[in-house]
XYZ file of C-alpha atoms in Angstrom:
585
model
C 73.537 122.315 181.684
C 76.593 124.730 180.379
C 80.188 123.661 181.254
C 81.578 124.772 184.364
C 83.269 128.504 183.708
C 86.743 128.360 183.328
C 88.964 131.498 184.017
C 91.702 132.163 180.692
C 95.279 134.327 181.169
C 93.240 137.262 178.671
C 96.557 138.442 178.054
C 98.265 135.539 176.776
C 95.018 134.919 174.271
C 95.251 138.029 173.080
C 99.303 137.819 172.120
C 98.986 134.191 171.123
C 95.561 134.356 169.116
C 94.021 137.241 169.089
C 96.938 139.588 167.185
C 97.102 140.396 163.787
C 100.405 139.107 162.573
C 101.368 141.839 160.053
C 100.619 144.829 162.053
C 100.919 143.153 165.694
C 97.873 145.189 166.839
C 95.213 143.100 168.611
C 91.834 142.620 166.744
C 88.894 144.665 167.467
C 84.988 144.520 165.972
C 85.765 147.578 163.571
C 88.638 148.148 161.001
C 90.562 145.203 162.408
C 88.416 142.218 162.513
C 89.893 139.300 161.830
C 89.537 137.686 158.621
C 90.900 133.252 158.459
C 93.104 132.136 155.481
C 91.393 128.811 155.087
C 94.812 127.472 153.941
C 96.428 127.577 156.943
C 93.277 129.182 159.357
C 95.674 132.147 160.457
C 93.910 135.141 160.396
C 94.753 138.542 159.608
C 92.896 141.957 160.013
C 90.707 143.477 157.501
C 93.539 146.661 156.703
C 96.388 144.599 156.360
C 94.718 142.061 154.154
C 94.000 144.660 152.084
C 97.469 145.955 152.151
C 98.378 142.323 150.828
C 95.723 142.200 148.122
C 96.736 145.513 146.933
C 100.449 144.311 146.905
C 100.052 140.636 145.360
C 96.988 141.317 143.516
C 92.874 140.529 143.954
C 93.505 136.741 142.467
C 95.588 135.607 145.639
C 97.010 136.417 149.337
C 100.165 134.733 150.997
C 100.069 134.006 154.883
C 102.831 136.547 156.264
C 103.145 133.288 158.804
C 103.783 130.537 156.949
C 103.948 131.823 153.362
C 101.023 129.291 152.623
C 99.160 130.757 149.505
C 95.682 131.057 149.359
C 93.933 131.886 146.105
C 90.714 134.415 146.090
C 87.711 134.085 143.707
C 87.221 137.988 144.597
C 87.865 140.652 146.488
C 88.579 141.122 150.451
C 85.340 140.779 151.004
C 85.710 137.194 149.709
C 88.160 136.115 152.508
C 85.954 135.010 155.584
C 85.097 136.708 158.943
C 86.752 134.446 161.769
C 83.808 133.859 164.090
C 85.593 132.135 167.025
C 88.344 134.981 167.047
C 85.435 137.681 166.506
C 83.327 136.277 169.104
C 86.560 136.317 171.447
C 87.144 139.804 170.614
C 83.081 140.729 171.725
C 83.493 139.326 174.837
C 86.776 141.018 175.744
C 86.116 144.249 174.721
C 83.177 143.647 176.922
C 85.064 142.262 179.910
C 87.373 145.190 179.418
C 84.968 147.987 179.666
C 82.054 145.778 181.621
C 79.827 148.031 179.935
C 77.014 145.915 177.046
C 73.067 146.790 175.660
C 70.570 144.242 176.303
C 70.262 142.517 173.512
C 66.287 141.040 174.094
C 64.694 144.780 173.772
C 64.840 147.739 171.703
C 65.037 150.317 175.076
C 68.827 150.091 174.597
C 68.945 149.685 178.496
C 72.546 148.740 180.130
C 72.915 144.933 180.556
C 73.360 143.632 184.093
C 73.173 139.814 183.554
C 74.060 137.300 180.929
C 71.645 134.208 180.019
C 74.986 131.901 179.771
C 72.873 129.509 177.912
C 71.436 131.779 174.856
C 74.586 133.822 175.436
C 72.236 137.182 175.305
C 73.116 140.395 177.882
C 69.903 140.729 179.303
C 68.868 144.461 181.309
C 67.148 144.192 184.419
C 63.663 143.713 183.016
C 64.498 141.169 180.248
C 65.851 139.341 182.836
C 62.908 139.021 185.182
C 60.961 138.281 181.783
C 63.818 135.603 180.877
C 63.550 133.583 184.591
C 59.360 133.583 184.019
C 59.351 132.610 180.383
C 58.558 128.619 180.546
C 61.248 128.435 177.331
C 64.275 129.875 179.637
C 63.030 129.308 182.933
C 65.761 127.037 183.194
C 68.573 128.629 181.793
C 71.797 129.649 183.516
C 71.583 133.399 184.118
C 74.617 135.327 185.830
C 75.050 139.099 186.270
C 77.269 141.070 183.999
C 80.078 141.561 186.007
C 80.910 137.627 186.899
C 80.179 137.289 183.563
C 83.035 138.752 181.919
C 85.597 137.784 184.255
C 85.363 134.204 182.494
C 85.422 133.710 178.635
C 82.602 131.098 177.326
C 84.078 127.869 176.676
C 82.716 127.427 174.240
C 82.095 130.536 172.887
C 77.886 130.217 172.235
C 76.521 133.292 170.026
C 73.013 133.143 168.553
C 73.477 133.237 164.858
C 70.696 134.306 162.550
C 69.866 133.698 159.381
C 71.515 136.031 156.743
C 67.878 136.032 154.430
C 65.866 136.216 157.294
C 67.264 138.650 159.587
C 64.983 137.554 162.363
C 65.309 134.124 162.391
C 67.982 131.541 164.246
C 69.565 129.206 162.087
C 68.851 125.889 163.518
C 68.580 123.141 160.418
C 71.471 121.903 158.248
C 70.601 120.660 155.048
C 72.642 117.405 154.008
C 71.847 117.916 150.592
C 73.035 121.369 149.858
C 75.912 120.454 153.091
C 74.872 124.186 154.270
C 73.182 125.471 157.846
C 69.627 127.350 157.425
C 66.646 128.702 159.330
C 63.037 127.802 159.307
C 61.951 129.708 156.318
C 64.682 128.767 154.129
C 64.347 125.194 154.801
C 60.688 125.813 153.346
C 61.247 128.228 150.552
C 65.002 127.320 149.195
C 65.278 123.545 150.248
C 62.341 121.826 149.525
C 62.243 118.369 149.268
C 65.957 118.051 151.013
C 67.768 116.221 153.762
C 67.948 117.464 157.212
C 69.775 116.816 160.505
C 69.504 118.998 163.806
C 72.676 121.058 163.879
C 74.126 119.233 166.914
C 74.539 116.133 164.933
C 76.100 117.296 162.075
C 78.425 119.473 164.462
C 79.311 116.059 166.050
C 79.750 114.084 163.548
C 82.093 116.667 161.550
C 83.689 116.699 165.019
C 84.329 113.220 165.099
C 85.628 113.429 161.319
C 88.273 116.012 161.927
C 89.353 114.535 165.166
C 90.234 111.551 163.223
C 92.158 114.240 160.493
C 93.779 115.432 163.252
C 94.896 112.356 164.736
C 96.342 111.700 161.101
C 97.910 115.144 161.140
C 99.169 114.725 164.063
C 101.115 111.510 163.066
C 102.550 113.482 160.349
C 102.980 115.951 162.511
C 105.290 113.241 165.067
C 107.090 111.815 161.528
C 107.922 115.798 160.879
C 108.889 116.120 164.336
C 111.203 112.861 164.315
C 112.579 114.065 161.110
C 113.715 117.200 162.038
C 115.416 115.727 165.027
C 117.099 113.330 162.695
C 118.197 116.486 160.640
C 119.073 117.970 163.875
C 121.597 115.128 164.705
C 122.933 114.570 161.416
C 123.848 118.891 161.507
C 125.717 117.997 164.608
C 127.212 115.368 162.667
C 127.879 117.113 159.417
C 129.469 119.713 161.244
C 131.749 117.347 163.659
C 132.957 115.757 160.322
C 133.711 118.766 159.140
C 135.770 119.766 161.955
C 137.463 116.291 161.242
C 137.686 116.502 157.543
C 139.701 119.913 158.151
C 141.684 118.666 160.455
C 142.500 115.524 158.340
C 143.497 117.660 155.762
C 145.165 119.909 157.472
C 147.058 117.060 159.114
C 147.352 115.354 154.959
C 148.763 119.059 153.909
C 151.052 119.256 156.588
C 152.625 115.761 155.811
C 153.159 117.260 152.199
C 154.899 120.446 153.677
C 157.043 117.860 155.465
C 157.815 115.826 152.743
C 158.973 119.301 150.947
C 160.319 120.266 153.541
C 162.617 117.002 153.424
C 163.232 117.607 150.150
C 164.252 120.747 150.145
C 167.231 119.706 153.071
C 168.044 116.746 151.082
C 168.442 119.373 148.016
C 170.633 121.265 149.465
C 172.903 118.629 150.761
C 173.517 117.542 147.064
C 174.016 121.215 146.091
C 176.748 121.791 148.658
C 177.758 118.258 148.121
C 178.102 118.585 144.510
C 179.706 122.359 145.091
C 182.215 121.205 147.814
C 183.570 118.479 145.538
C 183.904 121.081 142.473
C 185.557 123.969 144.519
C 187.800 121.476 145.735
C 188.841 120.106 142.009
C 189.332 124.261 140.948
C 191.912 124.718 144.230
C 193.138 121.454 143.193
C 193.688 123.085 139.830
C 195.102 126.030 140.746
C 197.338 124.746 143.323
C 199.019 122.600 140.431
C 199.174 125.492 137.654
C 200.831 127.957 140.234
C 203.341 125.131 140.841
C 204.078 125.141 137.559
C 203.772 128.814 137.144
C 206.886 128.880 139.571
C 209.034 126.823 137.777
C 208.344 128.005 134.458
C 209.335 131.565 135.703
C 212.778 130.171 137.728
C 213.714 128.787 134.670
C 212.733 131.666 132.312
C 214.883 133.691 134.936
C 217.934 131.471 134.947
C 217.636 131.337 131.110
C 217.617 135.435 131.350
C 220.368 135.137 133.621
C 222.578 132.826 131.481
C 221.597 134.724 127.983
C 223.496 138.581 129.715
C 226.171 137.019 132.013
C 227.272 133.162 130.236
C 229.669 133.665 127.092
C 229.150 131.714 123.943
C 230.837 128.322 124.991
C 229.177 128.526 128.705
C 225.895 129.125 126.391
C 226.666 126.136 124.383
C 227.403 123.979 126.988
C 224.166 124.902 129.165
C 222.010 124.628 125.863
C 220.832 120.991 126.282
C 219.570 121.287 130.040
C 218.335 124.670 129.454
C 216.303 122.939 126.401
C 215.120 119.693 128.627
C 213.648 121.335 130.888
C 211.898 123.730 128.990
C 210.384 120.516 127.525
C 209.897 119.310 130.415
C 207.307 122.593 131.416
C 205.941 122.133 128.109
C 205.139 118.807 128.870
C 203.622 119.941 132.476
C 200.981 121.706 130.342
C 197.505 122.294 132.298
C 196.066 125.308 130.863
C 193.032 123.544 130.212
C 190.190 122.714 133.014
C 189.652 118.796 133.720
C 185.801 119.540 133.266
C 183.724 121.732 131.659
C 181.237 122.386 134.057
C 179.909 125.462 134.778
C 178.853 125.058 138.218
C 175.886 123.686 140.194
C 172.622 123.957 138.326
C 169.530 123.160 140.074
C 166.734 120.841 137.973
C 162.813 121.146 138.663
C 162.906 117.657 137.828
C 159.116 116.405 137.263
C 158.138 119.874 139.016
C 155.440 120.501 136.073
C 154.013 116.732 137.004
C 154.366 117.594 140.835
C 152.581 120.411 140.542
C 149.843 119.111 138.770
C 149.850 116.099 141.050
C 149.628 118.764 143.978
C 147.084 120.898 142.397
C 144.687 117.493 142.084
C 146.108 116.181 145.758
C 143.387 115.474 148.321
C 139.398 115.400 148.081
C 136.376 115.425 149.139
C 133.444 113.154 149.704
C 129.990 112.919 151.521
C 130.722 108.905 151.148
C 129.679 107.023 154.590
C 132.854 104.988 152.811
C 135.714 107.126 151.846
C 138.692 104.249 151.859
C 136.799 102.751 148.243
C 135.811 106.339 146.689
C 138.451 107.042 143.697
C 137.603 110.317 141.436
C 138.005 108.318 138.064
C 137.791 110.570 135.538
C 140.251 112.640 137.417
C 142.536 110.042 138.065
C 142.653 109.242 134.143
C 143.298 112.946 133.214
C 146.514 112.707 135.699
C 147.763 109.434 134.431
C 147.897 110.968 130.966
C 149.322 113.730 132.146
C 151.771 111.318 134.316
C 152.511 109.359 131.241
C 153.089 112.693 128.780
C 155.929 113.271 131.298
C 157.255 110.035 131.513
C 157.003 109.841 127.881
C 159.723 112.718 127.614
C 161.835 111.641 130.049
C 161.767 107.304 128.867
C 160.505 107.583 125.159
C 157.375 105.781 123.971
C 159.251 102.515 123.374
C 160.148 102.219 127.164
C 157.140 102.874 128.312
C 155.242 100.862 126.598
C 157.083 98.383 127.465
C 156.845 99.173 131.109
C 152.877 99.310 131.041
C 152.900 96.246 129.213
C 154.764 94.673 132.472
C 152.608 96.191 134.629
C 149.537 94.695 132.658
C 151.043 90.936 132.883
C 151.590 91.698 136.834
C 147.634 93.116 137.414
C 146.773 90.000 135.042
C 148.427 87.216 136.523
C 147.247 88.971 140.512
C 143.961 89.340 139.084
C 141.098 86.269 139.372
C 139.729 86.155 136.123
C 136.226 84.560 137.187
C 135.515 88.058 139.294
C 138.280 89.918 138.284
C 139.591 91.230 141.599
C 142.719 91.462 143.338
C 142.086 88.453 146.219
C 145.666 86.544 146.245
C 145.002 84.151 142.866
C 145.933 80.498 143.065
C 147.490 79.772 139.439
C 146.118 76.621 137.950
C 148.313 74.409 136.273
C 146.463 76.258 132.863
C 148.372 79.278 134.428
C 144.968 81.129 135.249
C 145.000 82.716 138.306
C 141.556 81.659 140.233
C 140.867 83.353 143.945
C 139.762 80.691 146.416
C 136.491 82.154 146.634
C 135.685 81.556 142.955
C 137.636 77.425 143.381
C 135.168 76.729 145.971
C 132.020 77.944 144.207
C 132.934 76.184 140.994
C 134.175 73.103 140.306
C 137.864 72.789 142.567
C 139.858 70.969 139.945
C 138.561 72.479 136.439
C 139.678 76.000 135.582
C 136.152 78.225 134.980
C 138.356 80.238 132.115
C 139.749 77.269 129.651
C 137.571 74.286 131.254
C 140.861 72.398 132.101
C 141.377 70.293 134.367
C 144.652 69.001 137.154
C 145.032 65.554 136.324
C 147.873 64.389 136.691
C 150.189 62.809 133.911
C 149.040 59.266 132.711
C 148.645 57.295 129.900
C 145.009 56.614 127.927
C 145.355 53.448 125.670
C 142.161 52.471 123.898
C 141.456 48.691 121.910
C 139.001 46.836 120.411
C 137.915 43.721 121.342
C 135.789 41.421 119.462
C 133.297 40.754 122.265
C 129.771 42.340 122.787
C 128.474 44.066 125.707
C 124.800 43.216 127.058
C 122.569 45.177 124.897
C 124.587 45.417 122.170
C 125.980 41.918 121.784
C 125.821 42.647 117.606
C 128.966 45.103 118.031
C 132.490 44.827 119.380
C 133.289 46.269 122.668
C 136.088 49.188 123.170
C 138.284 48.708 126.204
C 139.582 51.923 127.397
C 142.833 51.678 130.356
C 144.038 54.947 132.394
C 147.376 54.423 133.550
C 148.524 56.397 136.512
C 152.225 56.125 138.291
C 152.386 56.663 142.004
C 153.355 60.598 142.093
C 153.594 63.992 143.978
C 151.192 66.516 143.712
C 151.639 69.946 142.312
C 150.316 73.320 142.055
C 146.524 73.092 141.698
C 146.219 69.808 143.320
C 144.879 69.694 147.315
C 148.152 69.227 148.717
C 151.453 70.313 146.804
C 154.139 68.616 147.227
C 152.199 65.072 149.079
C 152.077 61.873 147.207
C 149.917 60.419 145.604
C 149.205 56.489 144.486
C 149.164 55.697 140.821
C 145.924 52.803 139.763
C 144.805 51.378 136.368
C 141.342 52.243 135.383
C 138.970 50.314 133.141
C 136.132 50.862 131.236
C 133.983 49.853 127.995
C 131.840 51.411 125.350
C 130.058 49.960 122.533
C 132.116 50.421 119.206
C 129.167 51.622 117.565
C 128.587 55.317 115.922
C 127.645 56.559 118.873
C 130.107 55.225 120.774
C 133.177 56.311 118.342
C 131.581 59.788 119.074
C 131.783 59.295 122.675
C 135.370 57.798 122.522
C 136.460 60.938 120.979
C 135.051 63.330 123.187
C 136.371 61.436 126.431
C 139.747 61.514 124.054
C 139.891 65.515 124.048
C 138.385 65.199 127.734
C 141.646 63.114 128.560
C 143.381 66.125 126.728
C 141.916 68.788 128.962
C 143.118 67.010 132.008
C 138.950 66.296 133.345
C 139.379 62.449 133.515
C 140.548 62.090 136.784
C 141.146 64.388 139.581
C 143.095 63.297 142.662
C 140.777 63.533 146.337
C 141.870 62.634 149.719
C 139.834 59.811 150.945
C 138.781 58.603 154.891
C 142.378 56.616 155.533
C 144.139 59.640 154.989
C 145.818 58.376 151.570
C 145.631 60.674 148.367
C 144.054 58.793 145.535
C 142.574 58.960 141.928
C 139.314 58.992 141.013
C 136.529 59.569 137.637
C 134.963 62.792 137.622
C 132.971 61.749 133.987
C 131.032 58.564 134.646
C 132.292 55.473 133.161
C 131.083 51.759 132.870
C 133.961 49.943 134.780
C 131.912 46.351 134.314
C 130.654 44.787 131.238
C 128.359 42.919 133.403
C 127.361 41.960 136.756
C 125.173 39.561 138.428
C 123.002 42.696 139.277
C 121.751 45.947 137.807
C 124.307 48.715 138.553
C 125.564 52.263 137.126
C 128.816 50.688 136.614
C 127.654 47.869 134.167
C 126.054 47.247 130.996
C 123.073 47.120 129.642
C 122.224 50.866 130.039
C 120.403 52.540 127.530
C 120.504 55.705 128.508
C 124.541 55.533 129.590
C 126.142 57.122 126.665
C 123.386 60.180 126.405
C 124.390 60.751 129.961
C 127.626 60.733 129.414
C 127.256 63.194 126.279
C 125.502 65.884 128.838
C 127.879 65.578 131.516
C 130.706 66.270 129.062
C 128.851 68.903 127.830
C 128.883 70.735 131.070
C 132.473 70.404 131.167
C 132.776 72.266 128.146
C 133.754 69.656 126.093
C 131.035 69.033 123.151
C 130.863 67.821 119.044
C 131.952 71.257 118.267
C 135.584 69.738 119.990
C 135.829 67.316 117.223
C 136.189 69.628 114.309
């Protein structure tokens, strides 16, 4: 039984599948059949692909679509017909001009009906002879007219064997993986594989349904991708909205700051120009003073030299004299200062300008607070330092950099080397508190020294053996400790602390002279003892290398003796503390 017919929009096939994409003219069964690009299966007409060839060349055609490239063992000829859109094309020409031959005689009488089944336009005879025949008796046979008002879904032609002109193709050979008729099956496959057409068809089916379903998955991750892209355009260009107005915002500060500046240079200038123009007035207030006198008593002196005779002369001499020598005395031809006026400076304007010209950036960092341009920063610090050079002289700033190297060093932790607010251990490293809690609290990772507080360590031999070695003396070691208050580097600065005598043993043999002598430069590097803050709330003193405190016991402890394997312990855990035979030299 044939599907139920289904009525298509014509017109929206024909614009959506059925037009060539070059020219835009709908195919037809002449000079524009369609031809598929098996790279993409669009399809183009058989004039404009040659257009293409003849542009790009016989070896290769790209899609005017989707620029896909499809290479060509040959001519045109070589590209495919595309028999679904070709078939489509048959039946709407027909459905637009309702006019089609029977196809089942050689009369070339008008069709009137369609066998929907063997998809053959049948005239009125063919169809009588159809309806009798006991082969397509039962076949689905409509007239012409209803026909073409519905396209075929799907679209059923009768294809015939391109050998054998006459005869349907109906076999598909597994072996070759090609469709053929009766006779070639015979003559050309011999021997081969074959399945009925409609299994093959479904199984091919079934394998590019599951293609598709895998296309179609890349198809979603494209889809999901492109919104992604979608949303991060929206967000590229909001941030660079932002960025603008950040800078803009940044700039203006600057033009501010200049701005500032500027007022603040001016102030000075009319500062510095007030208090000069008032010293000049000053100045020539005072020499036209003098000026005045000098001329009333170069007058009077004119005055007494025509009308005073020679004893009035005489007599007036020595006050005429005095205070000429007094006006000589009053003598201010010269200015207080030399200066020439107000000058202005561009005082580190070179260095500004450069600073300005390198001012701002910008990033595509999610993080922008932590991105520095490094090399750029370097290039302005020399520059920075060329000009502070001229201004200090290389001794000064060296000596200023050096200062600013001791500040970084002692604000730097020198187990991770960042700025994180330092405690100073009493070595005088600075440690942050992250790197004290990791490692060991009260031993400085940098010089392996310790915080103990000040003691004594007195060492003696006594003749006396300890269990396991009863053949040798026995070395007595005491740690004296005073009640004290803690210090920097100790849990809590400025509490007390309560002093205790400690006492412990070691064979005086060789190897435990070499053991005495590395708990010696242990007791140097202050990782004896280390003060802890027990359950009662008190702040006491306790080992942090293992010691024998007993030279026996009634039973077997790690405090007491015999232990074999006590002072090659001891050896390892010194070890870790940094402090090994290599200390002894």
């Amino acid at each position: 039984m044939s599907e139920p017919k289904e009525k298509i929009d014509i017109t929206y096939l024909k614009e959506t599948f059925l037009e060539c994409p070059v020219c835009l003219e709908h195919f037809n069964q002449t000079e524009r059949r369609p031809h598929l690009l098996h790279s993409c299966l669009h399809a183009v007409c058989a004039q404009c692909l040659q257009q293409l060839l003849a542009k790009e060349g016989q070896s290769q055609v790209t899609c005017p679509l989707c620029r896909q490239v499809q290479k060509l063992s040959g001519n045109a000829k070589s590209v495919p017909l595309d028999c679904v859109r070709y078939k489509l094309v048959e039946c709407l020409e027909t459905a637009e001009e309702e006019y089609a031959l029977c196809i089942d005689c050689s009369d070339g009488n008008k069709a009137e009906s369609t066998c929907q089944d063997c998809s053959l336009n049948l005239c009125k005879e063919c169809t009588s002879v159809h309806r009798r025949h006991r082969l397509t008796r039962d076949h689905i046979i409509t007239s012409l007219h209803n026909s073409v008002q519905h396209l075929p879904r799907p679209v059923v032609k009768s294809h015939f064997c391109p050998q054998h002109k006459r005869h349907l193709l109906e076999f598909f050979c597994i072996t070759d993986d090609t469709v053929c008729c009766l006779s070639c099956s015979i003559l050309d496959h011999k021997g081969h594989t074959f399945e009925k057409l409609e299994d093959v068809a479904k199984m091919r089916t079934q394998e590019l349904e599951t293609a598709i379903q895998i296309v179609q998955g890349h198809a979603g991750r494209l889809r999901n991708m492109i919104m992604t892209e979608e949303n991060r355009k929206r967000t590229f260009q909001q941030s660079t909205e932002t960025a603008k107005s950040c800078a803009s915002q940044f700039l203006a500060s600057l033009e501010c700051a200049l701005k500032k500046r500027e007022g603040q240079i001016y102030e000075v200038i009319d500062k510095r120009s007030k208090s000069m123009m008032s010293v000049a007035e000053k100045n020539i207030e005072a020499a036209n003073s003098s000026l005045s006198m000098i001329e009333s008593k170069m007058s009077y002196f004119t005055q007494a030299k025509k009308r005073a005779d020679v004893v009035a002369l005489l007599q007036m001499y020595p006050s005429i004299e005095k205070a000429l020598e007094v006006s000589l005395g009053q003598d201010q031809c010269q200015p207080e200062s030399d200066e020439a006026g107000v000058t202005f400076i561009p005082l580190n304007g070179s260095l500004i300008q450069t600073l300005l010209s390198e001012v701002g950036g910008v990033t595509t960092s999610t993080d922008s607070t932590h991105h520095t341009d490094k090399h750029g920063l370097m290039s302005l610090m020399n520059k920075v330092c060329d000009a502070a050079s001229e201004s200090l002289g290389r001794k000064e700033l060296l000596q200023y950099f050096k200062q600013k190297a001791d500040a970084l060093e002692s604000e730097t932790c020198k187990t991770c080397l960042t700025r994180k607010e330092p405690t100073t251990l009493q070595c005088g490293h600075s440690i942050c508190e992250a790197c004290l809690f990791v490692k060991e609290q009260w031993m400085c990772p940098v010089c392996k020294t310790g915080n103990m507080p000040p003691g004594e360590m007195i060492t003696t031999v006594i003749p006396d053996g300890l269990p396991g070695n009863r053949k040798h003396d026995t070395i007595e070691i005491k740690y004296v400790f005073q009640d004290g208050i803690q210090t920097e580097g100790h849990p809590k600065p400025g509490t007390e602390y309560h002093g205790e005598t400690f006492t412990a043993y070691l064979p005086n043999t060789f190897e435990g002279q070499k053991v005495l002598g590395l708990l010696k430069v242990a007791w140097k590097r202050k990782l004896t003892f280390q003060i802890y803050h027990d359950p009662l709330g008190l702040y006491l003193l306790k080992y942090c290398i293992h010691h024998k405190k007993m030279k026996v016991t009634n039973t077997n402890t790690d405090d007491s003796y015999p232990d074999r394997n006590y002072l090659g312990g001891v050896q390892m855990k010194l070890a870790e503390l940094g402090v090994t035979e290599d200390s002894l030299k």
